[in-house]
Short mmCIF file of C-alpha atoms in Angstrom, two decimals:
data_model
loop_
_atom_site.label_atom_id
_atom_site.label_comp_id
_atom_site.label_asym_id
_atom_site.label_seq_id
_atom_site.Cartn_x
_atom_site.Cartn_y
_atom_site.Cartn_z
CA UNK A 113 58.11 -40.50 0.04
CA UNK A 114 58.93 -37.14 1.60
CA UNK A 115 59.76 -37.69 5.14
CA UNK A 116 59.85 -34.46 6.80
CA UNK A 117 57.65 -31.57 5.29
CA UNK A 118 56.74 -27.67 6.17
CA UNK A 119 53.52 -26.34 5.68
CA UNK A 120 52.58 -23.17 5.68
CA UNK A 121 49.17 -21.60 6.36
CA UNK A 122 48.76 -25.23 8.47
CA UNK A 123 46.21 -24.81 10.74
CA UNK A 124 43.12 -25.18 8.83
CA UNK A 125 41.49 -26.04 5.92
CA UNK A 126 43.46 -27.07 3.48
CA UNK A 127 46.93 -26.94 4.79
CA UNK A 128 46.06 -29.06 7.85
CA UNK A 129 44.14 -31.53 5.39
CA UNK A 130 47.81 -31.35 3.21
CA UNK A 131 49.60 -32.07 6.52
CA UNK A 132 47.51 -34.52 7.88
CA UNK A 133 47.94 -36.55 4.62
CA UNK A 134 51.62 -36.35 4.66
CA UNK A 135 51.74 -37.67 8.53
CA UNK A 136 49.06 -40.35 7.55
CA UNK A 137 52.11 -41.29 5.72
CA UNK A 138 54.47 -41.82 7.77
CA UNK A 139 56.12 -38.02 7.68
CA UNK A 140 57.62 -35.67 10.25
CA UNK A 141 55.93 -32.24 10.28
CA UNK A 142 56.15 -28.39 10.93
CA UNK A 143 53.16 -26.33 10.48
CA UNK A 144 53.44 -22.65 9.99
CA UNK A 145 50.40 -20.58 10.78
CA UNK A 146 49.17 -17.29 12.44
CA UNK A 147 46.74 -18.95 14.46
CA UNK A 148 47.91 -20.69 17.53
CA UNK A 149 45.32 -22.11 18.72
CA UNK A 150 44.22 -24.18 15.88
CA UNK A 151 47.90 -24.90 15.10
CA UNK A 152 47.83 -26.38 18.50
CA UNK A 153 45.17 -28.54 17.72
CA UNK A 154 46.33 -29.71 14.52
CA UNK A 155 49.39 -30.71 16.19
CA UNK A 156 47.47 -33.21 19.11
CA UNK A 157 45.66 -34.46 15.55
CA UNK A 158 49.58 -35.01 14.01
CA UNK A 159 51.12 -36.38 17.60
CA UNK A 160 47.85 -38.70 16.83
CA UNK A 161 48.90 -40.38 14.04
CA UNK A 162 52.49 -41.39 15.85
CA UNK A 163 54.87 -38.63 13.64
CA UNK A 164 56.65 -36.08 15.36
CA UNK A 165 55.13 -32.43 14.42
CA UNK A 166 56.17 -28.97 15.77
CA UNK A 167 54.07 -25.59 15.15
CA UNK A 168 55.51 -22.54 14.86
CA UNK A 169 53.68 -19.36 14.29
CA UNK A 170 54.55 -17.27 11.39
CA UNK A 171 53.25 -14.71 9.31
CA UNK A 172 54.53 -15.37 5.58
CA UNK A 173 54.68 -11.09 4.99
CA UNK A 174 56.95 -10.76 7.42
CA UNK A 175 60.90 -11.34 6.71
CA UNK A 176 61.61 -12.00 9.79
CA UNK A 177 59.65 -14.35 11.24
CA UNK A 178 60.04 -16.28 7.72
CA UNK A 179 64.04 -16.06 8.60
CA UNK A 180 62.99 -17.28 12.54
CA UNK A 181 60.98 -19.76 11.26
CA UNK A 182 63.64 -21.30 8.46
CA UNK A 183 66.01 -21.37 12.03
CA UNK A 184 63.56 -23.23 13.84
CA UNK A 185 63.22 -25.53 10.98
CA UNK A 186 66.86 -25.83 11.01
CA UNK A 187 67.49 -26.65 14.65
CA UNK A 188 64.81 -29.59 13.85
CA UNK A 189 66.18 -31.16 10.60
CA UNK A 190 69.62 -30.84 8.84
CA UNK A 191 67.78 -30.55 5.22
CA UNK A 192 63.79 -30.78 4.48
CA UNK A 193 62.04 -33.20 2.15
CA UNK A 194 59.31 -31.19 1.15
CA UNK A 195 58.18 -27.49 1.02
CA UNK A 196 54.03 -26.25 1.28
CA UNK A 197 53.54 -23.20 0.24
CA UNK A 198 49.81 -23.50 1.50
CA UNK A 199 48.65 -20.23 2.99
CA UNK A 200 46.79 -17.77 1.29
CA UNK A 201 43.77 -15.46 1.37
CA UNK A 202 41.05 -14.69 -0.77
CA UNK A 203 39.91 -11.41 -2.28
CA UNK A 204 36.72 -10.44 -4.67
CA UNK A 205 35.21 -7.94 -6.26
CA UNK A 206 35.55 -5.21 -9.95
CA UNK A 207 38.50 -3.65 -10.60
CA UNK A 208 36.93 -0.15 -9.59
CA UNK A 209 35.94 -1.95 -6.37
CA UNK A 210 39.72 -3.36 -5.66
CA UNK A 211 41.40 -0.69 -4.11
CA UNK A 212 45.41 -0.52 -4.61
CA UNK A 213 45.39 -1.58 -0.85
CA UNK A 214 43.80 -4.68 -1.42
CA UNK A 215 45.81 -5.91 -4.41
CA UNK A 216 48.81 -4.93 -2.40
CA UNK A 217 47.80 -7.34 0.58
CA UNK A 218 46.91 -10.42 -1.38
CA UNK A 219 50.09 -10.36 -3.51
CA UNK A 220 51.77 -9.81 -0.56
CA UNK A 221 50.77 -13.16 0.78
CA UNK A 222 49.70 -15.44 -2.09
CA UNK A 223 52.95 -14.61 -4.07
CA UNK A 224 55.56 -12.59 -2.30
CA UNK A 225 55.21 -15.16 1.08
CA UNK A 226 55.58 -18.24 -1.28
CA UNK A 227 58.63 -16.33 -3.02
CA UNK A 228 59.64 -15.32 1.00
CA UNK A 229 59.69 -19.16 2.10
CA UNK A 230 61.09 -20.42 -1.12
CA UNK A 231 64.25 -18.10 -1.17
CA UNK A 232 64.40 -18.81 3.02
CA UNK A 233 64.10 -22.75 3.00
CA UNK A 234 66.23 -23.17 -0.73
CA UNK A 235 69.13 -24.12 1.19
CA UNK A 236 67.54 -26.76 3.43
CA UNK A 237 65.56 -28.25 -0.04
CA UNK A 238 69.16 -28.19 -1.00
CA UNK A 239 70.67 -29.99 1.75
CA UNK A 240 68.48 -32.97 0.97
CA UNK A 241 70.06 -33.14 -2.48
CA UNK A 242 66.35 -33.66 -4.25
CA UNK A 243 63.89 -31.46 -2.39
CA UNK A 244 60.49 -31.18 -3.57
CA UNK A 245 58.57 -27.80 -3.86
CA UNK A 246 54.96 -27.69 -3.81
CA UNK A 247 52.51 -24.56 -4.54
CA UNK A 248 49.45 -24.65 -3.90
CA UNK A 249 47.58 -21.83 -6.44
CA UNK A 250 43.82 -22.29 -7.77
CA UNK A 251 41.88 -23.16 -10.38
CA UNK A 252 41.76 -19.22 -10.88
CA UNK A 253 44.54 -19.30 -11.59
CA UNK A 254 44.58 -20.71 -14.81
CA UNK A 255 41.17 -20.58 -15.90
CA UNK A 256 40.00 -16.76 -14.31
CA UNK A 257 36.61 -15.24 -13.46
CA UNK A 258 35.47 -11.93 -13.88
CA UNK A 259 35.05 -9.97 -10.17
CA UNK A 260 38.18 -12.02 -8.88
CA UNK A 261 40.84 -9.32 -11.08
CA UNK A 262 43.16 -9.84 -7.74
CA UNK A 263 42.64 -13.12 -6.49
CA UNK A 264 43.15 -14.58 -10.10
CA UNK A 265 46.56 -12.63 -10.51
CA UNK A 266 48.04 -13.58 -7.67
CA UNK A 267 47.15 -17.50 -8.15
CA UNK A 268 48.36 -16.87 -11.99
CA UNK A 269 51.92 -15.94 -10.50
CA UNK A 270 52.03 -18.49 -8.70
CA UNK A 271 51.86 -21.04 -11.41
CA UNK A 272 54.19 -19.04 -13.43
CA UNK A 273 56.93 -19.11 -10.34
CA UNK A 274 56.16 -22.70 -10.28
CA UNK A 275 57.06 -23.37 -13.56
CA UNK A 276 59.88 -21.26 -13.55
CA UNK A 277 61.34 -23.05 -9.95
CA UNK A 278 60.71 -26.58 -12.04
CA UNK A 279 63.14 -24.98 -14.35
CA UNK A 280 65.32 -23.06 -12.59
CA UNK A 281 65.65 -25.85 -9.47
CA UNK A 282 65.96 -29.07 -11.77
CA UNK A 283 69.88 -28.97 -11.94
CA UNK A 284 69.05 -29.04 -7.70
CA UNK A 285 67.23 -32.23 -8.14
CA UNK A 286 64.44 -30.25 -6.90
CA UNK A 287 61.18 -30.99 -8.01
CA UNK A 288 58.39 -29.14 -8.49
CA UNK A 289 54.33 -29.41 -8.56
CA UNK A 290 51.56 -26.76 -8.14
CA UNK A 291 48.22 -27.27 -7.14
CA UNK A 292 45.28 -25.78 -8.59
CA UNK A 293 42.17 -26.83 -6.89
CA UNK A 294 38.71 -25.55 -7.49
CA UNK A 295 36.10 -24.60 -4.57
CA UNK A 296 36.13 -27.37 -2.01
CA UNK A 297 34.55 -26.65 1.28
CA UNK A 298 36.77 -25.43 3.64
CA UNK A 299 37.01 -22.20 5.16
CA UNK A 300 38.61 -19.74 2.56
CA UNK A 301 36.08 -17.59 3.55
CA UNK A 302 36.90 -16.30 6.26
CA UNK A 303 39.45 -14.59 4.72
CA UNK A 304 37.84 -12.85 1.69
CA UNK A 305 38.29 -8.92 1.45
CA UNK A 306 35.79 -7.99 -0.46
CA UNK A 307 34.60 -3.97 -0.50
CA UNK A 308 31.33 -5.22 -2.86
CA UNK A 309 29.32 -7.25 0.45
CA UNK A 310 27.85 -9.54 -1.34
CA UNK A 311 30.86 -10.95 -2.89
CA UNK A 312 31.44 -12.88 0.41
CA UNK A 313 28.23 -14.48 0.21
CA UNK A 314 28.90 -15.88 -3.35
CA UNK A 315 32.25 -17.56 -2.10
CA UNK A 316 30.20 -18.62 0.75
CA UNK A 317 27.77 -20.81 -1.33
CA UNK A 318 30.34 -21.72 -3.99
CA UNK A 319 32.17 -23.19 -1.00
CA UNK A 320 29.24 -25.10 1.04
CA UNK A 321 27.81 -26.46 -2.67
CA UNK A 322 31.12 -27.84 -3.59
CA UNK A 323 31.36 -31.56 -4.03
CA UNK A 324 34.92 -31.94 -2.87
CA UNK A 325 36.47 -31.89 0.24
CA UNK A 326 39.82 -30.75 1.44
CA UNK A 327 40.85 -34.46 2.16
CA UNK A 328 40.27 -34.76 -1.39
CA UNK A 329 41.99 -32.32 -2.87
CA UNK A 330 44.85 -33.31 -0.42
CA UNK A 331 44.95 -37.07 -1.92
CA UNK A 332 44.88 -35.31 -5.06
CA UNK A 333 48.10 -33.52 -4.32
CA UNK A 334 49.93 -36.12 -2.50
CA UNK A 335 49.49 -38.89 -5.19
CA UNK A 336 50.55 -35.67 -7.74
CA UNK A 337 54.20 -35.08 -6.09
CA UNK A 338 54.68 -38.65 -5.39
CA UNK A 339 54.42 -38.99 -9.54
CA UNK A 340 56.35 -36.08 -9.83
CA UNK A 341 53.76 -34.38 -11.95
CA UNK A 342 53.75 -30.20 -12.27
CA UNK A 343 50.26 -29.28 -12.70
CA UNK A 344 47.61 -30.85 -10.70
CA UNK A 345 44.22 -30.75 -10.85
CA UNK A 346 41.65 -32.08 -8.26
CA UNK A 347 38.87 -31.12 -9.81
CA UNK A 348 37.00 -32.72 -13.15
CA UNK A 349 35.48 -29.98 -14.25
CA UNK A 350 38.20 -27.85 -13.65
CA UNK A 351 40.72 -29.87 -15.47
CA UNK A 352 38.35 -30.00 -18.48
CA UNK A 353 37.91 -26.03 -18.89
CA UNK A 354 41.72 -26.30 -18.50
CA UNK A 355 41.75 -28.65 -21.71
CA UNK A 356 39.43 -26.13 -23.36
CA UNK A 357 41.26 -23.21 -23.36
CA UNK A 358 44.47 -24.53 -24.30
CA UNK A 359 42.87 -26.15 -27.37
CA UNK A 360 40.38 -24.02 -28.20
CA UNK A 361 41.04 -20.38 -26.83
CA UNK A 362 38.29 -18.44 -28.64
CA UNK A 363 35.94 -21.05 -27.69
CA UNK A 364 36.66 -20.60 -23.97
CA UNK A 365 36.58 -17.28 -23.77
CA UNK A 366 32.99 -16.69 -24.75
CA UNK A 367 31.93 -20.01 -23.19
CA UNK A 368 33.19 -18.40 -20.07
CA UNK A 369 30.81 -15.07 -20.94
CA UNK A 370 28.12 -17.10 -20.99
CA UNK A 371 28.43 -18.69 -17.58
CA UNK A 372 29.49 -15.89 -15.69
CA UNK A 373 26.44 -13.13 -16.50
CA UNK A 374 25.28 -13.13 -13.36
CA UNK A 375 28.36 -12.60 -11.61
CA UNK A 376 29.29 -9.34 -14.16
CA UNK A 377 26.33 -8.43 -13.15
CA UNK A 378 27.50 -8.32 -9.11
CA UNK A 379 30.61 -5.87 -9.98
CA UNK A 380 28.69 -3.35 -11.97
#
């Protein structure tokens, strides 16, 4: 078990439910976020559980406080156990609706700030001779929805750098999973750019209808690296549209027409 873990995008949601789970377990953890305040209550709720836990703000788009907070990181712990690529934002709406603006600032921090922390903490994954890397992407990204062109695409690349790190990191002893979680309730919200207003409001309900929890999708991924399994999926239903399109591609494609009408509909 992975004894002392970084998470970024930590102070909410599901990054504090990820490190929560991990101190629940006996490990030693920094949180990464933007927002201090809640990191500072996430870290009473870590101190809480008897682990030590540090947070340190950072803002994954930004070299240099990824570079501050790898030194930080350092000072703490000769090597690291376990990297969380956690934090992320959300983003909806047509293409035509998408400005360039908008794709540019959710690639910039769903993909370029897990590439950012990856290339800044390889050497401490190293140091532990048999790291573990964990991405957390989306159910998006592998099975995509219309009106979602840039939030899909940037949870896409991020399984495809995850499978490439499991293949590129394995002579490391460096393992590697990826999460892809469906809507849980948590509050991914709050971050959704969205030029279309009503967008927001869908995410909104998708969220507060979901059946599963952060905690859940937490368990999901802890018992998933423990195993040492790549993909992992929290959800049933997602899992089973996964299965779908693999076997049956044509299939899925205009099964997914079908259910997603009314949200075409929303981007015209």
């Amino acid at each position: 078990m992975q004894k002392r873990v970084v998470v970024t995008g930590g102070a909410s949601g599901l990054g504090r439910a990820l490190a929560l789970r991990w101190a629940k377990a006996g490990a030693d953890v920094v949180i990464a976020d933007i927002h201090a305040e809640r990191g500072e209550q996430v870290l009473a709720e870590l101190k809480a559980l008897g682990v030590q836990a540090w947070y340190v703000h950072c803002d994954i788009r930004s070299d240099a406080e990824v570079k501050a907070l790898t030194e930080r990181v350092g000072e703490i712990w000769p090597s690291v156990d376990l990297l969380i690529n956690n934090a992320g934002v959300a983003t909806a709406g047509s293409l035509l609706e998408e400005d360039i603006e908008q794709w540019a600032w959710v690639l910039d921090i769903n993909v370029l700030g897990a590439v950012r922390m990856t290339r800044a903490m390889l050497p401490l994954l190293k140091a532990q001779d048999g790291g573990y890397l964990l991405n957390v992407a989306s159910q998006a990204g592998i099975t995509a929805a219309p009106v979602m062109a840039s939030y899909n695409a940037s949870k896409a690349a991020i399984v495809s750098f995850s499978e490439t790190m499991r293949l590129e990191l394995i002579d490391a002893r460096i393992g590697v999973s990826v999460l892809c979680p469906g809507f849980f309730k948590t509050n991914l919200d709050e971050s959704v750019r969205s030029a279309n207003p009503a967008m927001k409001g869908v995410v909104t309900r998708l969220l507060d209808k979901a059946q599963v929890n952060a905690d859940d999708v937490a368990n999901c991924a802890f018992d998933g690296v423990q195993a040492k399994r790549f993909m992992l999926l929290s959800h049933k239903e997602g899992a089973k549209a996964y299965r779908i399109k693999r076997w049956f591609p044509q299939y899925y494609l205009k099964m997914m027409a079908d259910h997603t009408k009314r949200l075409r509909k929303m981007g015209q």
